[in-house]
Amino acid sequence: MSSNQEAGSTSTSPPSGRNFLDLPIDIRYDVYTRVLHVPHPLYLFREPGCPVETFAPEKPIRWLALLSTNHQIHREASAALYKTNQFHLMDTTQQESNLLQSFLDCIGPVNAASLSHLCISFPAAENIEGQPGQVKLREDSLQSLKLLQDQCAKLSTLEMIVHSKNSSVFRETDDFLQGALLSIDAQFKAIPSLKRIVVRATVHDGVPSASAKDFMRGLGWILISDSGS
């Protein structure tokens, strides 16, 4: 074989020194999403005096190991982690806003702005003292919604759970209920990124009523009950 033939048959070696970060960002992001997305919600809770913890059912082994690779990958992968997963707050008391605040503080403003899907308790409402017929959101519920407005710039889906501890609003008069729902909806409209509002009712005994469901659907909300309706 001639030297020219030998030269022509020599395969070209890949450039040396290439690594994962040499890939285009969209390819890296696709990898982050495939590794870090889980098909079930991530449940947030906190014991008194303790930091926020996350319960991830059936999470993969070394699920978050990618975040420990280096600073750049940690930053890029964290954005994918918070954008592609659902986070459910597991607090049915008036302290839920504190849990939400602690969670947002823990992950930092950049990651908070990446969140796309959150689940909270259905906001509570009350009468305005001295103003019969006037309704306002309870302070803790309003605080939670303000946190979402101020810190979750990419929030696109918000789920709300109606449970035994916050279903009293649905047992009030139609005027009170509609006033409360309109107040809640006004807060949602202050989150420009919000595209999908889901209400999950886990209580029974006619709550929410058919008329309440119709009113919420009229606001563009999605209603899901225990029966799936």
Rosetta silent file (secondary structure, phi, psi, omega in degrees, C-alpha in Angstrom):
SEQUENCE: MSSNQEAGSTSTSPPSGRNFLDLPIDIRYDVYTRVLHVPHPLYLFREPGCPVETFAPEKPIRWLALLSTNHQIHREASAALYKTNQFHLMDTTQQESNLLQSFLDCIGPVNAASLSHLCISFPAAENIEGQPGQVKLREDSLQSLKLLQDQCAKLSTLEMIVHSKNSSVFRETDDFLQGALLSIDAQFKAIPSLKRIVVRATVHDGVPSASAKDFMRGLGWILISDSGS
SCORE:     score description
SCORE:     0.000 S_00000001
   1 L     0.000  134.605 -178.488    0.000    0.000    0.000 S_00000001
   2 L   -73.412  164.132  178.892    1.363    3.423   -0.948 S_00000001
   3 H   -64.680  -33.122  178.750    1.950    6.166    1.575 S_00000001
   4 H   -66.250  -40.990  178.619   -0.862    8.193   -0.038 S_00000001
   5 H   -64.238  -40.000  179.483   -3.283    5.315    0.397 S_00000001
   6 H   -63.206  -40.907  179.907   -2.196    4.909    3.990 S_00000001
   7 H   -65.307  -38.742 -178.477   -2.759    8.596    4.647 S_00000001
   8 H   -71.041  -24.109 -176.789   -6.199    8.465    3.045 S_00000001
   9 H   -91.755   -5.389 -178.735   -7.273    5.484    5.106 S_00000001
  10 L   -74.335  126.249  179.891   -6.281    6.961    8.430 S_00000001
  11 L   -74.801  150.729 -179.958   -9.390    7.846   10.517 S_00000001
  12 L   -85.584  126.447  179.556   -9.651   11.278   12.039 S_00000001
  13 L   -78.434  145.895  177.948   -9.459   11.291   15.838 S_00000001
  14 L   -65.404  150.040  179.575  -11.968   13.412   17.730 S_00000001
  15 L   -55.113  139.673 -179.720  -10.622   16.679   19.079 S_00000001
  16 L   -78.252  155.769  174.070   -8.932   16.214   22.405 S_00000001
  17 L    82.763    2.909  179.471  -10.156   17.876   25.582 S_00000001
  18 L   -75.423  142.205  177.150  -13.886   17.883   24.724 S_00000001
  19 L  -142.313 -174.095 -174.870  -16.257   17.363   27.621 S_00000001
  20 H   -56.928  -38.931 -176.996  -19.922   17.651   28.519 S_00000001
  21 H   -72.462   -9.166  174.130  -19.802   21.439   28.779 S_00000001
  22 H   -79.028  -14.639  178.497  -18.618   21.658   25.164 S_00000001
  23 L   -71.538  152.930  176.147  -22.060   20.466   24.061 S_00000001
  24 L   -59.264  150.841 -175.274  -24.646   23.108   23.089 S_00000001
  25 H   -61.077  -34.235 -178.961  -26.748   24.321   26.013 S_00000001
  26 H   -67.667  -32.878  176.440  -29.975   22.898   24.561 S_00000001
  27 H   -71.603  -41.787  177.563  -28.433   19.425   24.467 S_00000001
  28 H   -61.344  -42.036 -178.956  -27.121   19.813   28.010 S_00000001
  29 H   -64.466  -36.870  177.359  -30.545   20.959   29.169 S_00000001
  30 H   -62.766  -39.518  177.020  -32.149   17.923   27.549 S_00000001
  31 H   -64.116  -46.576  179.553  -29.752   15.710   29.510 S_00000001
  32 H   -56.940  -44.426 -177.622  -30.539   17.544   32.750 S_00000001
  33 H   -64.324  -43.623 -179.991  -34.259   17.118   32.161 S_00000001
  34 H   -63.202  -35.614 -177.191  -33.982   13.406   31.410 S_00000001
  35 H   -80.726  -38.951 -167.984  -31.927   12.809   34.544 S_00000001
  36 H   -99.953  -17.628  179.383  -33.723   15.080   37.021 S_00000001
  37 L   -74.487  135.273  174.066  -37.388   14.935   36.028 S_00000001
  38 L  -120.360  147.769 -172.171  -39.524   12.538   38.067 S_00000001
  39 L   -81.267    3.454 -178.338  -43.072   11.545   37.042 S_00000001
  40 L  -127.815  162.674  179.718  -44.616   12.212   40.450 S_00000001
  41 L   -64.686  155.335  171.343  -44.837   15.290   42.691 S_00000001
  42 E  -103.468  123.018 -171.560  -42.064   16.239   45.090 S_00000001
  43 E   -97.352  126.605 -178.282  -43.552   16.809   48.534 S_00000001
  44 E  -103.461  133.124  177.895  -42.232   19.630   50.700 S_00000001
  45 E  -150.547  167.140  179.237  -42.594   19.588   54.471 S_00000001
  46 L  -153.800  127.152  173.007  -40.891   20.923   57.556 S_00000001
  47 L   -78.767  151.416 -179.496  -40.880   19.852   61.162 S_00000001
  48 L   -52.837  128.649  178.056  -40.946   22.690   63.728 S_00000001
  49 L    77.769    7.034 -177.544  -37.508   24.240   64.042 S_00000001
  50 L  -117.146  161.059  176.843  -36.102   22.198   61.152 S_00000001
  51 L   -72.313  167.376  178.532  -35.173   23.050   57.546 S_00000001
  52 L   -67.151  136.520  177.307  -37.436   22.243   54.617 S_00000001
  53 E  -119.951  157.028 -179.915  -37.288   18.618   53.517 S_00000001
  54 E  -121.323  129.607  174.590  -38.344   16.950   50.273 S_00000001
  55 E  -106.733  118.541 -178.837  -40.007   13.564   49.977 S_00000001
  56 L  -119.643   98.524 -178.918  -39.592   12.060   46.510 S_00000001
  57 L   -59.960  136.319  175.149  -41.332    8.672   46.180 S_00000001
  58 L    53.727   36.959  178.888  -39.397    6.095   44.165 S_00000001
  59 L   -69.701  147.222  179.058  -36.649    8.552   43.342 S_00000001
  60 L   -63.121  154.364  175.936  -33.748    7.107   41.310 S_00000001
  61 L   -62.725  136.548 -178.376  -30.558    6.112   43.096 S_00000001
  62 L    50.746   43.673 -175.070  -28.166    9.077   43.316 S_00000001
  63 L   -55.755  -42.639 -175.096  -30.890   11.149   41.697 S_00000001
  64 L  -101.257   15.077 -177.750  -29.259   14.524   42.411 S_00000001
  65 H   -59.413  -31.541 -179.262  -25.627   13.463   41.985 S_00000001
  66 H   -57.795  -31.537 -177.248  -25.417   15.517   38.791 S_00000001
  67 H   -68.438  -15.831 -177.694  -25.765   18.695   40.850 S_00000001
  68 H   -96.125    7.976 -175.150  -22.455   17.959   42.575 S_00000001
  69 L   -67.734  -60.039  174.352  -20.381   17.815   39.374 S_00000001
  70 L  -161.527  176.948 -173.157  -19.204   21.432   39.269 S_00000001
  71 H   -63.863  -42.370 -177.132  -20.552   24.949   39.739 S_00000001
  72 H   -66.892  -45.583  179.018  -21.680   25.487   36.144 S_00000001
  73 H   -65.286  -37.764  177.102  -23.481   22.167   35.860 S_00000001
  74 H   -59.073  -44.596 -178.562  -25.033   22.722   39.287 S_00000001
  75 H   -65.825  -46.885 -177.883  -26.417   26.072   38.141 S_00000001
  76 H   -68.985  -42.955 -177.645  -27.726   24.794   34.811 S_00000001
  77 H   -69.526  -33.860  178.537  -29.110   21.528   36.176 S_00000001
  78 H   -61.245  -40.500  178.296  -30.833   23.266   39.087 S_00000001
  79 H   -59.656  -41.004  178.310  -32.840   25.363   36.638 S_00000001
  80 H   -68.159  -40.167  179.952  -34.017   22.154   34.941 S_00000001
  81 H   -57.361  -47.331 -175.171  -34.791   20.498   38.277 S_00000001
  82 H   -81.724  -22.841  179.030  -37.114   23.277   39.400 S_00000001
  83 H   -80.330  -35.745 -169.727  -38.655   23.911   36.003 S_00000001
  84 H   -96.961   -5.599 -177.869  -39.564   20.337   35.096 S_00000001
  85 L  -112.204  159.602  177.384  -40.863   18.991   38.418 S_00000001
  86 E   -98.665  132.979 -179.577  -44.025   19.500   40.468 S_00000001
  87 E  -117.707  121.841 -178.325  -43.625   20.711   44.052 S_00000001
  88 E  -111.487  125.323  177.605  -46.433   20.125   46.555 S_00000001
  89 E   -82.625  122.493 -176.579  -46.486   21.896   49.919 S_00000001
  90 L   -99.918   67.164  177.580  -47.540   19.444   52.622 S_00000001
  91 L  -147.050  116.896 -177.582  -48.939   21.841   55.205 S_00000001
  92 L  -102.707   15.494 -179.108  -52.663   22.265   55.757 S_00000001
  93 L  -105.672 -179.330  178.072  -52.331   24.857   58.527 S_00000001
  94 L   -73.130    0.162  177.812  -51.985   28.630   58.529 S_00000001
  95 L   -90.048    3.258 -176.930  -48.212   28.083   58.606 S_00000001
  96 H   -60.103  -36.717  179.846  -48.115   27.064   54.946 S_00000001
  97 H   -62.773  -32.396  176.632  -46.957   30.516   53.891 S_00000001
  98 H   -68.555  -38.232  176.429  -43.959   30.091   56.202 S_00000001
  99 H   -63.514  -44.170  178.917  -43.148   26.764   54.551 S_00000001
 100 H   -62.252  -44.831  178.893  -43.376   28.391   51.126 S_00000001
 101 H   -60.566  -43.910 -179.588  -41.167   31.282   52.225 S_00000001
 102 H   -64.184  -40.179  178.701  -38.581   28.885   53.673 S_00000001
 103 H   -63.053  -46.986 -179.405  -38.576   26.799   50.494 S_00000001
 104 H   -65.209  -38.439  176.847  -38.065   29.830   48.262 S_00000001
 105 H   -64.504  -38.725 -176.923  -35.323   31.145   50.543 S_00000001
 106 H   -65.754  -43.052 -175.640  -33.640   27.734   50.526 S_00000001
 107 H   -86.229  -15.574  176.713  -33.477   27.367   46.742 S_00000001
 108 H    87.439  160.920 -173.424  -32.624   31.022   46.099 S_00000001
 109 H   -64.224  -34.639 -179.141  -34.135   33.632   43.763 S_00000001
 110 H   -66.466  -46.726  179.831  -32.784   32.165   40.510 S_00000001
 111 H   -70.976  -34.992  176.575  -34.245   28.719   41.156 S_00000001
 112 H   -60.384  -37.890  179.344  -37.458   30.201   42.566 S_00000001
 113 L   -72.451  -12.387  178.598  -37.868   32.036   39.276 S_00000001
 114 L   -90.485  -15.337 -177.416  -37.496   28.699   37.446 S_00000001
 115 L   -58.792  135.658 -179.967  -40.409   27.004   39.224 S_00000001
 116 L  -120.021  -18.790 -173.892  -43.222   26.122   36.840 S_00000001
 117 E  -143.781  115.270  178.524  -45.600   23.909   38.854 S_00000001
 118 E  -128.399  153.094  175.169  -46.612   24.328   42.498 S_00000001
 119 E  -128.441  126.013 -179.393  -49.409   22.927   44.637 S_00000001
 120 E  -130.798  173.694  173.887  -50.701   24.797   47.705 S_00000001
 121 E   -71.868  150.671  177.217  -53.781   24.761   49.908 S_00000001
 122 L   -62.137  132.368 -177.299  -56.847   26.549   48.584 S_00000001
 123 L   -59.882  144.653  178.496  -56.727   30.161   49.863 S_00000001
 124 L   -97.584  150.208 -179.540  -58.938   31.034   52.825 S_00000001
 125 E  -129.957  161.617 -179.731  -61.198   34.085   52.961 S_00000001
 126 E  -151.777  161.867  176.908  -62.980   36.016   55.696 S_00000001
 127 E   -71.691  148.301  174.312  -65.372   38.914   56.141 S_00000001
 128 L   -82.244  123.261 -176.530  -63.934   42.402   56.499 S_00000001
 129 L   -60.330  130.189  178.212  -64.668   43.578   60.015 S_00000001
 130 L    81.002    1.292  179.108  -67.158   46.415   60.082 S_00000001
 131 L  -129.563   81.231 -177.293  -67.973   46.062   56.382 S_00000001
 132 L   -54.053  134.674  177.969  -70.883   43.652   55.996 S_00000001
 133 L    85.109   -6.253  179.738  -70.833   41.732   52.746 S_00000001
 134 L   -97.282  137.052 -173.931  -67.190   42.571   52.016 S_00000001
 135 E  -119.429  143.898  173.386  -64.716   39.715   51.669 S_00000001
 136 E  -138.410  158.852  175.762  -60.935   39.583   51.903 S_00000001
 137 E   -76.528  143.237  177.263  -58.348   36.827   51.735 S_00000001
 138 L   -63.186  148.425 -170.205  -56.950   35.669   55.040 S_00000001
 139 H   -57.389  -41.700 -178.392  -53.523   37.153   55.690 S_00000001
 140 H   -67.079  -37.687  177.877  -51.576   33.882   55.448 S_00000001
 141 H   -67.461  -41.934  178.309  -53.235   32.969   52.141 S_00000001
 142 H   -63.019  -38.794  179.317  -52.595   36.430   50.750 S_00000001
 143 H   -62.359  -41.155  178.704  -48.962   36.187   51.829 S_00000001
 144 H   -61.986  -44.916 -179.099  -48.529   32.915   49.921 S_00000001
 145 H   -67.151  -35.393  176.978  -49.985   34.392   46.750 S_00000001
 146 H   -65.436  -37.362  176.995  -47.815   37.500   47.082 S_00000001
 147 H   -61.858  -41.838  178.438  -44.733   35.276   47.339 S_00000001
 148 H   -64.135  -41.390  179.475  -45.710   33.575   44.097 S_00000001
 149 H   -63.247  -41.218 -172.578  -46.245   36.931   42.414 S_00000001
 150 H   -82.894  -30.428 -168.918  -42.933   38.347   43.578 S_00000001
 151 H  -119.745  -14.707 -174.893  -40.608   35.354   43.256 S_00000001
 152 L  -111.307   74.484 -171.183  -42.032   32.793   40.816 S_00000001
 153 L   -68.894  -19.034 -177.830  -41.717   34.578   37.495 S_00000001
 154 L  -115.289   17.503 -179.994  -42.158   31.428   35.376 S_00000001
 155 L   -65.720  119.078 -177.620  -44.928   29.724   37.328 S_00000001
 156 L  -111.632  -25.329  179.090  -47.299   28.304   34.719 S_00000001
 157 E  -128.545  126.809  176.079  -49.378   25.776   36.687 S_00000001
 158 E  -124.212  120.246  174.713  -50.810   26.309   40.165 S_00000001
 159 E  -101.676  146.525  177.683  -52.752   23.570   41.892 S_00000001
 160 E  -131.738  134.415 -178.159  -54.849   24.194   44.996 S_00000001
 161 E  -101.949  126.520  171.547  -56.136   21.549   47.370 S_00000001
 162 E   -96.237  116.957 -178.873  -59.535   21.879   49.043 S_00000001
 163 L  -130.057 -177.134 -173.067  -59.445   19.815   52.235 S_00000001
 164 L   -62.917  -25.907 -176.104  -61.354   19.598   55.497 S_00000001
 165 L   -87.119  -11.207 -178.964  -59.396   22.448   57.107 S_00000001
 166 L  -130.852   14.967 -176.155  -60.005   25.032   54.388 S_00000001
 167 H   -86.836   -1.419 -174.994  -63.360   24.033   52.899 S_00000001
 168 H   -61.385  -29.549  179.926  -65.416   26.402   55.073 S_00000001
 169 H   -60.062  -29.392 -178.963  -65.438   29.041   52.316 S_00000001
 170 H   -82.617   -2.694  177.195  -67.546   26.647   50.239 S_00000001
 171 H  -103.946    2.133  178.665  -70.125   26.423   53.026 S_00000001
 172 L   -83.371  179.651  178.181  -70.753   30.176   53.070 S_00000001
 173 L   -65.689  160.800  179.460  -73.441   32.037   51.143 S_00000001
 174 H   -60.000  -39.262 -179.554  -73.169   32.277   47.378 S_00000001
 175 H   -63.571  -44.160  178.834  -72.382   35.996   47.618 S_00000001
 176 H   -62.579  -48.287 -177.209  -69.548   35.390   50.076 S_00000001
 177 H   -60.925  -46.262 -178.634  -68.146   32.505   48.042 S_00000001
 178 H   -65.521  -36.540  176.000  -68.247   34.374   44.762 S_00000001
 179 H   -63.466  -40.795  178.714  -66.603   37.394   46.365 S_00000001
 180 H   -65.354  -44.592 -178.698  -63.855   35.162   47.737 S_00000001
 181 H   -65.258  -37.207  177.389  -63.309   33.418   44.404 S_00000001
 182 H   -67.563  -36.506  177.288  -63.121   36.733   42.569 S_00000001
 183 H   -65.281  -41.611  178.086  -60.564   38.002   45.100 S_00000001
 184 H   -63.902  -45.089 -178.421  -58.471   34.878   44.588 S_00000001
 185 H   -62.766  -34.703  177.839  -58.730   35.177   40.817 S_00000001
 186 H   -63.161  -36.775  176.947  -57.575   38.794   40.989 S_00000001
 187 H   -67.996  -37.315  177.728  -54.415   37.609   42.737 S_00000001
 188 H   -63.105  -38.355 -178.465  -53.870   34.998   40.028 S_00000001
 189 L   -65.855  -15.424  176.888  -54.108   37.662   37.351 S_00000001
 190 L   -85.932    5.441  174.485  -51.112   39.351   38.993 S_00000001
 191 L  -113.541   89.717 -171.742  -48.989   36.327   37.975 S_00000001
 192 L   -58.222  -29.923 -176.403  -48.557   36.926   34.221 S_00000001
 193 L   -77.623  -13.000 -172.380  -46.896   33.558   33.577 S_00000001
 194 L   -71.329  120.302 -177.497  -49.788   31.574   35.082 S_00000001
 195 L  -113.188  -23.990 -171.451  -51.551   29.543   32.394 S_00000001
 196 E  -139.317  121.966  179.174  -53.252   26.710   34.260 S_00000001
 197 E  -117.826  121.396 -175.352  -55.148   26.818   37.567 S_00000001
 198 E  -119.685  130.369  175.527  -56.268   23.484   39.003 S_00000001
 199 E  -111.914  121.658  177.554  -58.542   22.971   42.010 S_00000001
 200 E  -109.091  117.496 -179.139  -58.479   19.523   43.605 S_00000001
 201 E   -99.004  119.734 -178.726  -61.328   18.864   46.029 S_00000001
 202 L  -112.312   14.661  176.543  -60.636   16.113   48.539 S_00000001
 203 L  -112.991  167.559 -175.013  -63.699   16.658   50.728 S_00000001
 204 L  -123.417 -146.981  178.408  -67.220   15.373   50.284 S_00000001
 205 L    57.634   39.772  175.741  -70.735   16.185   51.570 S_00000001
 206 L    76.660   14.676 -179.691  -71.561   18.351   48.585 S_00000001
 207 L  -116.156  125.489   -7.046  -68.475   20.553   48.887 S_00000001
 208 L   -71.472  154.871  179.437  -67.818   22.240   46.561 S_00000001
 209 L   -73.329  167.545  178.992  -71.392   22.538   45.352 S_00000001
 210 H   -60.981  -39.617 -179.684  -72.356   22.285   41.706 S_00000001
 211 H   -67.867  -36.165  177.587  -72.874   26.054   41.524 S_00000001
 212 H   -65.637  -41.758  177.823  -69.442   26.684   43.071 S_00000001
 213 H   -62.089  -43.038  179.558  -67.839   24.365   40.534 S_00000001
 214 H   -62.144  -40.250 -178.868  -69.630   26.134   37.699 S_00000001
 215 H   -65.748  -41.925  179.532  -68.459   29.514   38.969 S_00000001
 216 H   -66.785  -39.986  176.348  -64.838   28.358   39.193 S_00000001
 217 H   -62.443  -35.311  177.864  -65.000   26.841   35.729 S_00000001
 218 H   -64.204  -23.989  175.852  -66.355   30.174   34.540 S_00000001
 219 L   -82.845   -4.348  179.947  -63.135   31.745   35.824 S_00000001
 220 L    92.742   10.687 -179.918  -61.185   29.338   33.632 S_00000001
 221 L   -84.865  154.526  177.182  -60.089   27.044   36.456 S_00000001
 222 E   -99.239  128.091 -177.615  -59.855   23.271   36.091 S_00000001
 223 E  -106.728  128.300  176.623  -61.839   21.288   38.681 S_00000001
 224 E  -130.770  120.033  179.181  -60.798   17.795   39.782 S_00000001
 225 E  -108.385  178.073  179.620  -62.723   16.002   42.519 S_00000001
 226 L   -57.078  -31.811 -178.856  -62.261   12.615   44.161 S_00000001
 227 L   -84.666   -3.070  178.655  -64.517   11.153   41.522 S_00000001
 228 L    87.427    5.994 -178.886  -62.411   12.753   38.783 S_00000001
 229 L   -90.962    0.000    0.000  -65.118   15.203   37.689 S_00000001
